[in-house]
């Protein structure tokens, strides 16, 4: 059997050529061979060459033939993931981080291997987070990273120290670069904190016991403060001792933010950071502010703002708002009708159970303590002169004013109340960043015990998150999908008769689209030899 082309003239008078699989058979009557058509591959101009190559490979595999059957002496030496690290390296270059690192390396007379180690650690955080000890093996055996041949463990630890020393320069470059790339003004920033614990005793001054968001009160921890823009891109970060109250971090973070040239800026934070001292500090920094305030902790809010007259106006199904001006301050009361109904139902359920407990002829000391130590029940009881506990009906009625509500305080007079309420909800962008840092980029747990290495680890993770969030914004695709698609681009080292070659596989249409959305060229087909 063999392949044969045959031509015909179609109705339009044009010659069309087809490719067929034919077999030559002997015709005893005619005493000559004839061709029998076995299969038609269609028009030569429309051949699916990939399917034909796949068919040829399947035939050879079925016959247990290897490369020798094709007349080529070759052997695959290794195949490693390449696309993910290619994207990370390209992003670092595009966003100016690579230039900052190169400049700082030359100025401080560090070897270029230190810069390569930083690139490798950032890529590892984004693709397969491992300990610094394991990263050395990962870059040599799991990915195609040519620079790995000159990397040693010392370069990774020196890279951490160098990264922390260059942190401000990198933050500045990323801020201005993204401001230009996205053609926008950063006019609103969001600030929040989280904690992360350390494994081991540790001797750094930052490591202290404190309130743990990770529910690991048995571990020393640090506090991480992060400022992001409205899209969730980090602006800057700081590390504080593990026992630091959120309220005490605002002043230090304002000093870090001050170096950025905001034309007009609204500083947004939640109620746990609000104090008169912090509000004054924000105003002294010449920023507007939009903050949540405690409903029960601020007397002005509890006794005057929430009791103010006026109707709520509906924004959407989950938000109703009412503005209150009091003492020159602008308050915005926000109410979620569904949350209000849940709060009411939960309170009634608790009060019903409390009535049953109090109806007992005599409460034991243990039962009284259980009620008085309960975070909610204790609000709804009062003690009689006789010493017994009864329902505090006046307090129960007052509690209804808080159902489904939160109150915002702002110095801004330009934006509508609806816009400010929506912007406050963007605080979730910082919370999302913390969730990603902890669960995907492995900010926690910490295995570094000196202050500088701890700060460097946080800076490394924040830089990795910046690249991730930037890629998501540019492509409109989650990082999980981007990483999965890019990791399928592999580099394969092949030994041929006349030498070796490192070649990547063919890109899918989706991979090409992602690279195009990231403004990246397709990696070369031949990566080395």
XYZ file of C-alpha atoms in Angstrom, residues 39-268:
230
model
C -9.077 5.362 1.949
C -9.294 9.005 0.879
C -7.623 11.691 3.036
C -9.448 14.452 1.147
C -8.069 17.483 -0.622
C -4.299 17.927 -0.451
C -4.818 21.600 0.422
C -6.952 20.664 3.446
C -4.924 17.810 4.940
C -4.885 17.501 8.729
C -1.175 16.825 9.112
C -1.356 16.416 12.909
C -3.850 13.556 12.558
C -1.711 11.908 9.885
C 1.380 12.114 12.109
C -0.602 10.657 15.016
C -1.762 7.802 12.772
C 1.811 7.088 11.677
C 2.986 7.040 15.302
C 0.190 4.666 16.284
C 1.093 2.268 13.476
C 4.756 2.219 14.514
C 3.813 1.776 18.157
C 1.550 -1.151 17.244
C 4.405 -2.771 15.353
C 6.730 -2.263 18.353
C 9.039 -0.097 16.308
C 10.942 2.861 17.744
C 12.847 5.766 16.326
C 15.028 3.371 14.330
C 12.026 2.616 12.114
C 12.023 6.277 11.116
C 15.714 6.205 10.368
C 16.526 8.570 13.248
C 18.663 7.781 16.255
C 17.126 9.707 19.179
C 16.434 9.403 22.891
C 14.424 11.578 25.299
C 16.738 12.491 28.190
C 14.196 14.424 30.295
C 10.996 16.427 30.096
C 10.303 19.300 32.524
C 7.652 21.958 33.080
C 8.579 25.234 31.417
C 5.550 27.446 30.734
C 4.884 28.500 34.332
C 8.389 29.727 35.041
C 8.455 31.396 31.612
C 5.380 33.453 32.582
C 6.863 34.402 35.968
C 10.183 35.497 34.431
C 8.343 37.474 31.747
C 6.117 39.208 34.324
C 9.110 40.191 36.460
C 10.718 41.689 33.367
C 7.570 43.406 32.095
C 6.784 44.989 35.473
C 10.324 46.293 35.911
C 11.244 44.096 38.877
C 14.035 42.371 36.924
C 15.607 45.755 36.120
C 15.360 46.873 39.747
C 17.044 43.674 40.924
C 19.815 43.979 38.306
C 20.467 47.602 39.245
C 20.560 46.853 42.967
C 22.798 43.814 42.392
C 25.342 45.885 40.459
C 25.265 48.696 42.993
C 25.848 46.346 45.916
C 28.253 44.109 43.994
C 26.192 40.935 44.403
C 26.591 38.090 41.931
C 23.864 37.625 39.327
C 23.184 34.163 40.794
C 21.494 35.889 43.749
C 19.025 37.521 41.353
C 18.384 34.157 39.673
C 17.690 32.635 43.092
C 15.054 35.331 43.785
C 13.348 34.607 40.444
C 13.363 30.884 41.265
C 11.843 31.453 44.721
C 9.100 33.717 43.345
C 8.281 31.116 40.674
C 8.190 28.387 43.293
C 5.737 30.343 45.476
C 3.382 30.638 42.514
C 3.761 27.182 41.005
C 4.574 24.692 43.774
C 5.380 26.290 47.161
C 8.209 24.479 48.927
C 10.723 25.193 51.667
C 13.874 27.080 50.697
C 15.852 23.829 51.108
C 13.582 22.039 48.632
C 13.579 24.864 46.068
C 17.176 24.064 45.094
C 16.162 20.554 44.009
C 12.938 21.817 42.400
C 14.677 24.241 40.031
C 17.164 21.557 38.972
C 14.808 18.647 38.394
C 11.167 19.746 38.193
C 11.303 22.773 35.866
C 13.398 23.973 32.943
C 15.436 26.787 34.497
C 18.852 26.978 32.776
C 20.220 29.330 35.448
C 19.856 26.558 38.049
C 23.247 25.085 37.124
C 25.032 27.840 39.015
C 22.652 28.061 41.981
C 23.603 26.792 45.420
C 21.679 26.865 48.686
C 23.636 29.917 49.854
C 22.266 31.918 46.904
C 18.682 31.371 48.060
C 19.358 32.623 51.584
C 21.445 35.534 50.311
C 18.621 36.232 47.877
C 16.154 36.521 50.762
C 18.351 39.054 52.527
C 18.876 41.012 49.317
C 15.139 40.997 48.522
C 14.254 42.529 51.877
C 16.906 45.239 51.400
C 15.419 46.039 47.963
C 11.788 45.903 49.093
C 11.035 49.639 48.907
C 12.584 49.982 45.442
C 10.510 47.043 44.169
C 7.272 48.407 45.685
C 7.921 51.806 44.107
C 8.570 50.284 40.670
C 5.459 48.095 40.784
C 3.301 51.010 41.906
C 4.338 53.321 39.076
C 4.506 50.599 36.434
C 0.972 49.320 37.038
C -0.318 52.866 37.324
C 0.978 53.426 33.782
C -0.042 50.047 32.366
C -3.612 50.312 33.647
C -3.763 54.066 32.889
C -5.452 54.957 36.144
C -5.160 57.048 39.268
C -4.976 55.259 42.597
C -7.521 57.244 44.583
C -8.616 54.686 47.160
C -6.542 52.216 49.170
C -7.535 49.461 51.581
C -5.676 48.408 54.702
C -6.018 45.306 56.841
C -3.886 42.984 58.946
C -3.571 39.290 59.644
C -1.386 37.040 61.765
C 0.745 34.057 60.843
C 2.519 31.681 63.198
C 6.025 30.267 63.255
C 7.123 26.670 63.738
C 9.801 26.390 66.399
C 10.812 28.631 69.279
C 12.505 31.438 67.362
C 14.497 34.272 68.880
C 13.440 37.229 66.750
C 11.991 40.318 68.384
C 9.005 40.101 66.044
C 7.964 36.694 67.347
C 5.459 37.059 70.184
C 2.316 35.404 71.444
C -0.896 37.195 70.577
C -4.411 36.857 69.185
C -4.114 34.288 66.383
C -6.369 34.418 63.303
C -5.070 30.908 62.569
C -6.298 29.637 65.954
C -2.778 28.683 66.964
C -2.438 30.388 70.324
C 0.231 27.832 71.174
C 2.623 29.332 68.614
C 4.507 32.590 68.478
C 3.410 34.756 65.588
C 3.868 37.950 63.593
C 1.344 40.510 62.363
C 1.312 41.314 58.645
C -0.169 44.602 57.417
C -1.090 44.931 53.746
C -2.303 47.884 51.680
C -3.977 47.163 48.326
C -5.688 49.213 45.650
C -9.321 48.683 44.623
C -8.304 45.811 42.296
C -6.507 43.935 45.052
C -2.983 44.728 43.808
C -0.619 45.137 46.785
C 0.776 48.644 47.254
C 3.006 47.972 50.252
C 3.295 45.697 53.277
C 4.781 45.723 56.769
C 5.524 43.236 59.524
C 4.778 43.943 63.199
C 5.459 42.050 66.452
C 2.963 39.260 67.099
C 1.227 40.933 70.054
C 0.582 44.253 68.267
C -3.047 45.405 68.281
C -4.479 46.282 64.867
C -5.176 49.795 66.050
C -1.478 50.347 66.780
C -0.355 49.515 63.219
C -2.152 52.330 61.385
C 0.375 55.102 62.111
C 3.329 53.034 60.895
C 1.527 52.009 57.719
C 0.550 55.619 56.968
C 4.229 56.550 57.095
C 5.007 53.816 54.555
C 2.187 54.852 52.242
C 3.152 58.517 52.399
C 6.005 58.068 49.899
C 3.539 57.324 47.097
C 2.315 60.387 45.257
C -1.458 60.044 45.535
C -3.249 62.971 43.926
C -6.275 62.262 46.080
C -6.644 59.290 48.358
C -9.323 57.715 50.529
C -7.907 55.433 53.231
C -10.250 52.517 53.984
